Coordinates of N, CA and C in Angstrom, one line a residue:
X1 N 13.3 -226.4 -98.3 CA 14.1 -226.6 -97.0 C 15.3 -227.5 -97.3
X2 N 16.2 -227.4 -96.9 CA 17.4 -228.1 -97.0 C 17.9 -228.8 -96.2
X3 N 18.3 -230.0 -96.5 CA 18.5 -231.4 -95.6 C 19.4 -230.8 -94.5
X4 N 19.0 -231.7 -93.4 CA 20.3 -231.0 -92.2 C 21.8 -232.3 -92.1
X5 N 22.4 -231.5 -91.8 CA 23.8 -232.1 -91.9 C 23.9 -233.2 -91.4
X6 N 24.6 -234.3 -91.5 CA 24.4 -236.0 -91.0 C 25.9 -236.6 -90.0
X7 N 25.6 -236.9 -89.4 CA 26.4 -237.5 -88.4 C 25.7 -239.1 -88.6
X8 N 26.6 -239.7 -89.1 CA 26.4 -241.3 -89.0 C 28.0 -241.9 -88.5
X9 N 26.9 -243.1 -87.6 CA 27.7 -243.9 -86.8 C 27.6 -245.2 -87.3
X10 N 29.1 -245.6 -87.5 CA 28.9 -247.3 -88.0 C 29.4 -248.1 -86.8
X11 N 28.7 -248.7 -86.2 CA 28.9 -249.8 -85.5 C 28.8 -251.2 -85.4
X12 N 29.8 -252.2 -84.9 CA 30.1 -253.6 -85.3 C 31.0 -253.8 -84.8
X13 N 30.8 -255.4 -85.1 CA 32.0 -255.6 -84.2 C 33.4 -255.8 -84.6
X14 N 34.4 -255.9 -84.0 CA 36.2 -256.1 -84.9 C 35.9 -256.7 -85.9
X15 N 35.9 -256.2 -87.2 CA 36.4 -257.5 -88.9 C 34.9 -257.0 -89.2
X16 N 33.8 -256.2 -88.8 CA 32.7 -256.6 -89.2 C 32.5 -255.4 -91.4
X17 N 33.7 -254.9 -91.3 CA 33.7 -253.7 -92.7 C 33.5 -252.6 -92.3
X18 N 33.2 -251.8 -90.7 CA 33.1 -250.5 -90.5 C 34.0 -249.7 -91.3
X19 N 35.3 -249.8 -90.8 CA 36.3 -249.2 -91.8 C 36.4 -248.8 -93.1
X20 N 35.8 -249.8 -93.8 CA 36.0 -249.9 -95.1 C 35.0 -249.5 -95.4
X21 N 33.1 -249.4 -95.0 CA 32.6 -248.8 -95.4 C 32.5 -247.4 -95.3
X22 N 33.0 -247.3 -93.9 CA 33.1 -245.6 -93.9 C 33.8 -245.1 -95.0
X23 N 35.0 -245.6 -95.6 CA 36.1 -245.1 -96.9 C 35.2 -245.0 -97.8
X24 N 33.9 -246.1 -98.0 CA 33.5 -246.1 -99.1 C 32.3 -244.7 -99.3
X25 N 31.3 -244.7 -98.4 CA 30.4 -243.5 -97.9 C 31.2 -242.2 -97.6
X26 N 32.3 -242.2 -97.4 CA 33.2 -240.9 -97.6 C 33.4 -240.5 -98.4
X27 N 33.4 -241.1 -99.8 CA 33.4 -240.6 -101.1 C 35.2 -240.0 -101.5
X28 N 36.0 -240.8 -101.4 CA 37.2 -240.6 -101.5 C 37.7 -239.4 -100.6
X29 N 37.3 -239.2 -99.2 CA 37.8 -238.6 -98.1 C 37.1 -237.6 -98.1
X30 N 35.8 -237.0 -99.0 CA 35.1 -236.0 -99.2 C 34.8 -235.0 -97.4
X31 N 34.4 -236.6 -97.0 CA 33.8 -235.9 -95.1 C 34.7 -236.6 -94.6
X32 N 34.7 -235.8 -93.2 CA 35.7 -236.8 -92.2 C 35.3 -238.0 -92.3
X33 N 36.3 -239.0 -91.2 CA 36.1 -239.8 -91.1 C 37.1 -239.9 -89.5
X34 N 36.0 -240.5 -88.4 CA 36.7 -240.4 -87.1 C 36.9 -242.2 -86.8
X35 N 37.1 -242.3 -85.6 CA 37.3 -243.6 -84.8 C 38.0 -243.7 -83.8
X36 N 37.8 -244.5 -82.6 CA 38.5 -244.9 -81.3 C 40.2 -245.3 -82.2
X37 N 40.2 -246.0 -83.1 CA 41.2 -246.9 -83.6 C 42.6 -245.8 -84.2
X38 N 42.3 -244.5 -84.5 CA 42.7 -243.6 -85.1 C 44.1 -243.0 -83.8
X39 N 43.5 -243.0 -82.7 CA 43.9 -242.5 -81.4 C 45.5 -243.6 -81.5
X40 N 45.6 -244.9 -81.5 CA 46.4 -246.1 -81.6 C 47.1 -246.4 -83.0
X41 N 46.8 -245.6 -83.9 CA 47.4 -246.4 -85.4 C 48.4 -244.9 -85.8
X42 N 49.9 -245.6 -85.5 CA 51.0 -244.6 -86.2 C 50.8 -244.0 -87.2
X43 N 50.8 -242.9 -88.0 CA 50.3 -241.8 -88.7 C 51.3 -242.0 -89.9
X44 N 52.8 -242.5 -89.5 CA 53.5 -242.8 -90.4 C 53.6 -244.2 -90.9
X45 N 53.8 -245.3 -90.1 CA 53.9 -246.5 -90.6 C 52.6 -247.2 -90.6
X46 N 51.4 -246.7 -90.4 CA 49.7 -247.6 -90.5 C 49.9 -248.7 -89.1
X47 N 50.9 -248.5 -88.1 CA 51.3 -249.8 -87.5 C 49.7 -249.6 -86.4
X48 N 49.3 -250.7 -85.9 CA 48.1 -250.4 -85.1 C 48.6 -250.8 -83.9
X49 N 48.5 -250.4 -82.6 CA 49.6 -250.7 -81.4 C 48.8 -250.0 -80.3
X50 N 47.1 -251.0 -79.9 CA 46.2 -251.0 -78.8 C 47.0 -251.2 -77.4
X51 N 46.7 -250.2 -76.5 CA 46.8 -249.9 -75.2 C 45.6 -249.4 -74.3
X52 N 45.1 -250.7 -73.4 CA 44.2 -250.5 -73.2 C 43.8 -249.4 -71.9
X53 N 45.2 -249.1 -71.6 CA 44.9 -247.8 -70.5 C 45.0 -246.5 -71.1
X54 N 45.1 -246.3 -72.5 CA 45.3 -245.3 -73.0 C 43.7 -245.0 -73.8
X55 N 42.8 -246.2 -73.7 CA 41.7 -246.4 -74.3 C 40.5 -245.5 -73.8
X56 N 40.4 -244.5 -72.8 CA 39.9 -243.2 -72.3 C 40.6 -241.8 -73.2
X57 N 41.5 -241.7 -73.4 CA 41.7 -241.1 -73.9 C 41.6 -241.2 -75.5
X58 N 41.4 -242.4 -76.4 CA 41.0 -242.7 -77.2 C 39.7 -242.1 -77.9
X59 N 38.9 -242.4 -77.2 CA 37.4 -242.4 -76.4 C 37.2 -240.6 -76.9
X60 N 38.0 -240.4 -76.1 CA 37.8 -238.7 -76.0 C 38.7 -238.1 -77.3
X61 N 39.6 -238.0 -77.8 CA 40.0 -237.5 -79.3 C 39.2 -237.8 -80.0
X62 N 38.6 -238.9 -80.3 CA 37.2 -239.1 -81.3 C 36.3 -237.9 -81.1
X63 N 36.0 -238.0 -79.7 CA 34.7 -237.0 -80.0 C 35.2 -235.7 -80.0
X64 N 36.2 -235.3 -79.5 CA 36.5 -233.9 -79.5 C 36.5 -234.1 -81.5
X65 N 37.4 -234.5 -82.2 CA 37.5 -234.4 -83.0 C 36.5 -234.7 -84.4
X66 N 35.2 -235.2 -83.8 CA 33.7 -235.1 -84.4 C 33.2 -233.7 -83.9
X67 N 33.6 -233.3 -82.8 CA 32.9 -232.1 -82.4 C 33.3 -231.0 -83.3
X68 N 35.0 -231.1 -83.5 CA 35.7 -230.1 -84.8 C 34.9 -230.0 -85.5
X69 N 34.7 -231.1 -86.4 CA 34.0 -231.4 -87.7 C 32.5 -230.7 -87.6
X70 N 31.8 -231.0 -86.7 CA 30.8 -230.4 -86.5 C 30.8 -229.0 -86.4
X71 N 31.5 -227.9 -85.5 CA 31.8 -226.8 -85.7 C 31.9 -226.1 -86.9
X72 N 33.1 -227.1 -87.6 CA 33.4 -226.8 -89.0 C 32.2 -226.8 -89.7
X73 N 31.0 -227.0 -89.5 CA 29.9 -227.4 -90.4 C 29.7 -228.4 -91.2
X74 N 30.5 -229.6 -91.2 CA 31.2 -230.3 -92.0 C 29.6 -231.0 -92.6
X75 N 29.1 -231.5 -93.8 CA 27.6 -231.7 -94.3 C 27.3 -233.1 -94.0
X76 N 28.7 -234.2 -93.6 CA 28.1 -235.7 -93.4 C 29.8 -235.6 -92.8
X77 N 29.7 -236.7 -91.2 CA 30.7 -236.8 -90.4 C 30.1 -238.2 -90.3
X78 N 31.6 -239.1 -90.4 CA 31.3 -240.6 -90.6 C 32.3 -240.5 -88.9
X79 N 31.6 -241.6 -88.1 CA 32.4 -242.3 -86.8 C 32.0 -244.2 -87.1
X80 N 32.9 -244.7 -87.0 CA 33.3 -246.0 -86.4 C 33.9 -246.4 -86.1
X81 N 33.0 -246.8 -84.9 CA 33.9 -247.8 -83.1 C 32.7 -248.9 -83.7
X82 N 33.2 -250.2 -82.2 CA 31.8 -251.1 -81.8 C 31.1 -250.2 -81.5
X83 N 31.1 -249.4 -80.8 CA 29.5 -248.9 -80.3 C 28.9 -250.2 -79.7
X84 N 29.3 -251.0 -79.0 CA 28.5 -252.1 -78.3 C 27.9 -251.8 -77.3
X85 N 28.0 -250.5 -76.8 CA 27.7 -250.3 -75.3 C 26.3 -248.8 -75.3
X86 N 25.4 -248.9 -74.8 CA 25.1 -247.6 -75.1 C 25.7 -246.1 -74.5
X87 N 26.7 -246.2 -73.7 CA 27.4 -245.3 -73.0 C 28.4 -244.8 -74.4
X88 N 28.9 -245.1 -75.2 CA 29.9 -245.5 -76.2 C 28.9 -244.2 -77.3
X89 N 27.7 -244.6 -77.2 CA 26.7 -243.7 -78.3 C 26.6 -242.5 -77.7
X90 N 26.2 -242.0 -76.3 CA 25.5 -241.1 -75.7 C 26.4 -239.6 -76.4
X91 N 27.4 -239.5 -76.1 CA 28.2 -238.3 -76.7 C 28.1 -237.7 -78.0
X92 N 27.3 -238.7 -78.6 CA 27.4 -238.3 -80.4 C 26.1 -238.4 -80.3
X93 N 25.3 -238.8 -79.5 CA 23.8 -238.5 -79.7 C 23.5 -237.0 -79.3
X94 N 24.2 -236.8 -77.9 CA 24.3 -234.9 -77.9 C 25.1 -234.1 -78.8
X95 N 25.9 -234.5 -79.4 CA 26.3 -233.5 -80.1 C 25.8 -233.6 -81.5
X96 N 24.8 -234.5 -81.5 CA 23.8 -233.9 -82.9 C 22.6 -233.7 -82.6
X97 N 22.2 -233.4 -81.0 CA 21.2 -232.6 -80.5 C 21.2 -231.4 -80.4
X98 N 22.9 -231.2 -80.0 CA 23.2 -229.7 -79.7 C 23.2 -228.8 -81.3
X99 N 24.0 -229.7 -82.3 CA 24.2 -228.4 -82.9 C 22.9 -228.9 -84.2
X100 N 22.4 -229.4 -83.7 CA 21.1 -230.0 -84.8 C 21.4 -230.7 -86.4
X101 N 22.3 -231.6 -86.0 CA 22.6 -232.6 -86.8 C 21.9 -234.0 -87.1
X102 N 21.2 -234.4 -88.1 CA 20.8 -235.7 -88.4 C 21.6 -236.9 -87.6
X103 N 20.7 -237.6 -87.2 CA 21.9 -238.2 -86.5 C 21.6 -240.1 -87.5
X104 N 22.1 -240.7 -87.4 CA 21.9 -242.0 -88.2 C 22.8 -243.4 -87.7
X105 N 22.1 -244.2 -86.9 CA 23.2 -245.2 -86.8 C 22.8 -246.4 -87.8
X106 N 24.0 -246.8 -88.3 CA 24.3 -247.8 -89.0 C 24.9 -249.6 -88.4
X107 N 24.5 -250.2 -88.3 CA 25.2 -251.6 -87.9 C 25.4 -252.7 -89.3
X108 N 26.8 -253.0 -89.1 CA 27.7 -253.3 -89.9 C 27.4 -254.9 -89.8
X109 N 27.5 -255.6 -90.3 CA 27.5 -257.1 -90.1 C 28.6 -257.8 -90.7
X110 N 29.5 -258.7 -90.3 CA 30.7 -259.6 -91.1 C 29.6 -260.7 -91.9
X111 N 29.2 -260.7 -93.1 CA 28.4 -261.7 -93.8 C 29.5 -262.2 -94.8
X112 N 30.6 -261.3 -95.2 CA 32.1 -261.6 -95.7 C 32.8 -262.3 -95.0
X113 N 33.1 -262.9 -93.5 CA 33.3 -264.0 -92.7 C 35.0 -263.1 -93.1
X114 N 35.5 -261.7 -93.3 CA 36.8 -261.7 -92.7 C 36.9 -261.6 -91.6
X115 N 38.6 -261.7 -91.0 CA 38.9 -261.7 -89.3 C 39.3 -260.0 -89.2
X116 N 39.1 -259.9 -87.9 CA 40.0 -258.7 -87.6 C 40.8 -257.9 -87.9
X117 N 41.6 -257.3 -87.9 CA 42.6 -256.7 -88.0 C 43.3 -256.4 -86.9
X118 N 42.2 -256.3 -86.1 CA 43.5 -256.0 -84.6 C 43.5 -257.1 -83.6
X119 N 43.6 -258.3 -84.1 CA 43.8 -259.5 -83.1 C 42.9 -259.5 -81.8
X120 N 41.5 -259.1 -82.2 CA 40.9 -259.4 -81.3 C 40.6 -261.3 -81.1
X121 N 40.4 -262.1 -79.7 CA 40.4 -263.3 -79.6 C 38.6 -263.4 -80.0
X122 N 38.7 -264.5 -80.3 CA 36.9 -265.2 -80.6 C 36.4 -265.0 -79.3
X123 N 36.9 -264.9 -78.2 CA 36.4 -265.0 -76.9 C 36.2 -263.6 -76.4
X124 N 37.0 -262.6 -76.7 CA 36.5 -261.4 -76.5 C 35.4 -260.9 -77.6
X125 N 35.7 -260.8 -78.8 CA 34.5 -260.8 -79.5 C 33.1 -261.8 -79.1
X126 N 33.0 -262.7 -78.4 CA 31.9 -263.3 -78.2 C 31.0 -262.5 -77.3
X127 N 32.2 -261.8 -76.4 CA 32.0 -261.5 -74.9 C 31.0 -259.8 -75.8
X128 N 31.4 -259.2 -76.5 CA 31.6 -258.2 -77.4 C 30.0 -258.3 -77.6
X129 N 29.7 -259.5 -78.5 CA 28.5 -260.0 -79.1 C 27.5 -260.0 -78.1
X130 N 28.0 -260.1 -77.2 CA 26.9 -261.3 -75.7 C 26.2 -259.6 -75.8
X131 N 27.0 -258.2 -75.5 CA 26.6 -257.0 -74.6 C 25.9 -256.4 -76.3
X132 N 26.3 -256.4 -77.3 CA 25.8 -255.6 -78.2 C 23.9 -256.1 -78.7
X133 N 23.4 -254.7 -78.3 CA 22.0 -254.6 -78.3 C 21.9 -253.6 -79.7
X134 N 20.8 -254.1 -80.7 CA 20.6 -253.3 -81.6 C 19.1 -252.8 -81.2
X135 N 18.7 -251.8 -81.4 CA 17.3 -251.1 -81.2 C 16.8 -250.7 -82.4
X136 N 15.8 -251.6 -82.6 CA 15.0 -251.9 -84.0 C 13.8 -251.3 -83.6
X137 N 13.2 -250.5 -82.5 CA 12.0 -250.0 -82.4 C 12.5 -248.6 -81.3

């Protein structure tokens, strides 16, 4: 029998290495790689330029474009956001119910103590921290 295809989710909070380990578990771009942050970051200059009323439709390009991937057959689809919320997860939990994908969440931890990249304040990341529930059972 042969492994079923994997949908993993890296979640954490801003600065915590999601980004950079999804690059690494991608295997030099082998599988996608999605994100809320993708929606906001210029295609030509890397410039990152968050708008927070545009952040629904953020929301939604990710998963349409996990959903591609999935269509596509794609054998491992990397996503990371926070995922702090469980509303944030529910969409990618159906869509590796629907088309019967492994599903795998991952939580990322800053134990490297870098900052952000997108200027998030200590105060919104606390606020970030206070809501993020991990489910260890």
């Amino acid at each position: 029998m042969s492994p079923k295809n994997a949908l993993i989710l890296l979640r954490g909070l801003p600065g915590s290495g999601k980004t950079t380990l999804a690059k690494v578990l991608s295997e030099n771009n082998t599988y996608p790689i999605f994100s809320v942050d993708d929606f906001f970051t210029n295609k030509v200059t890397g410039e990152y330029l968050f708008n927070f009323k545009n952040n629904h439709l953020a929301y939604k390009q990710c998963e349409e474009l996990t959903k591609e991937a999935i269509q596509q057959n794609r054998t491992k689809i990397f996503v990371h956001n926070t995922f702090t919320m469980d509303w944030e997860l529910e969409p990618y939990f159906k869509l590796a119910a629907e088309f019967n994908y492994e599903l795998f969440v991952l939580t990322v931890e800053n134990y490297h103590g870098k900052q952000n990249t997108h200027g998030v304040s200590e105060e919104q990341l606390q606020k970030m921290a206070d809501k993020y529930k991990v489910k260890l059972l």
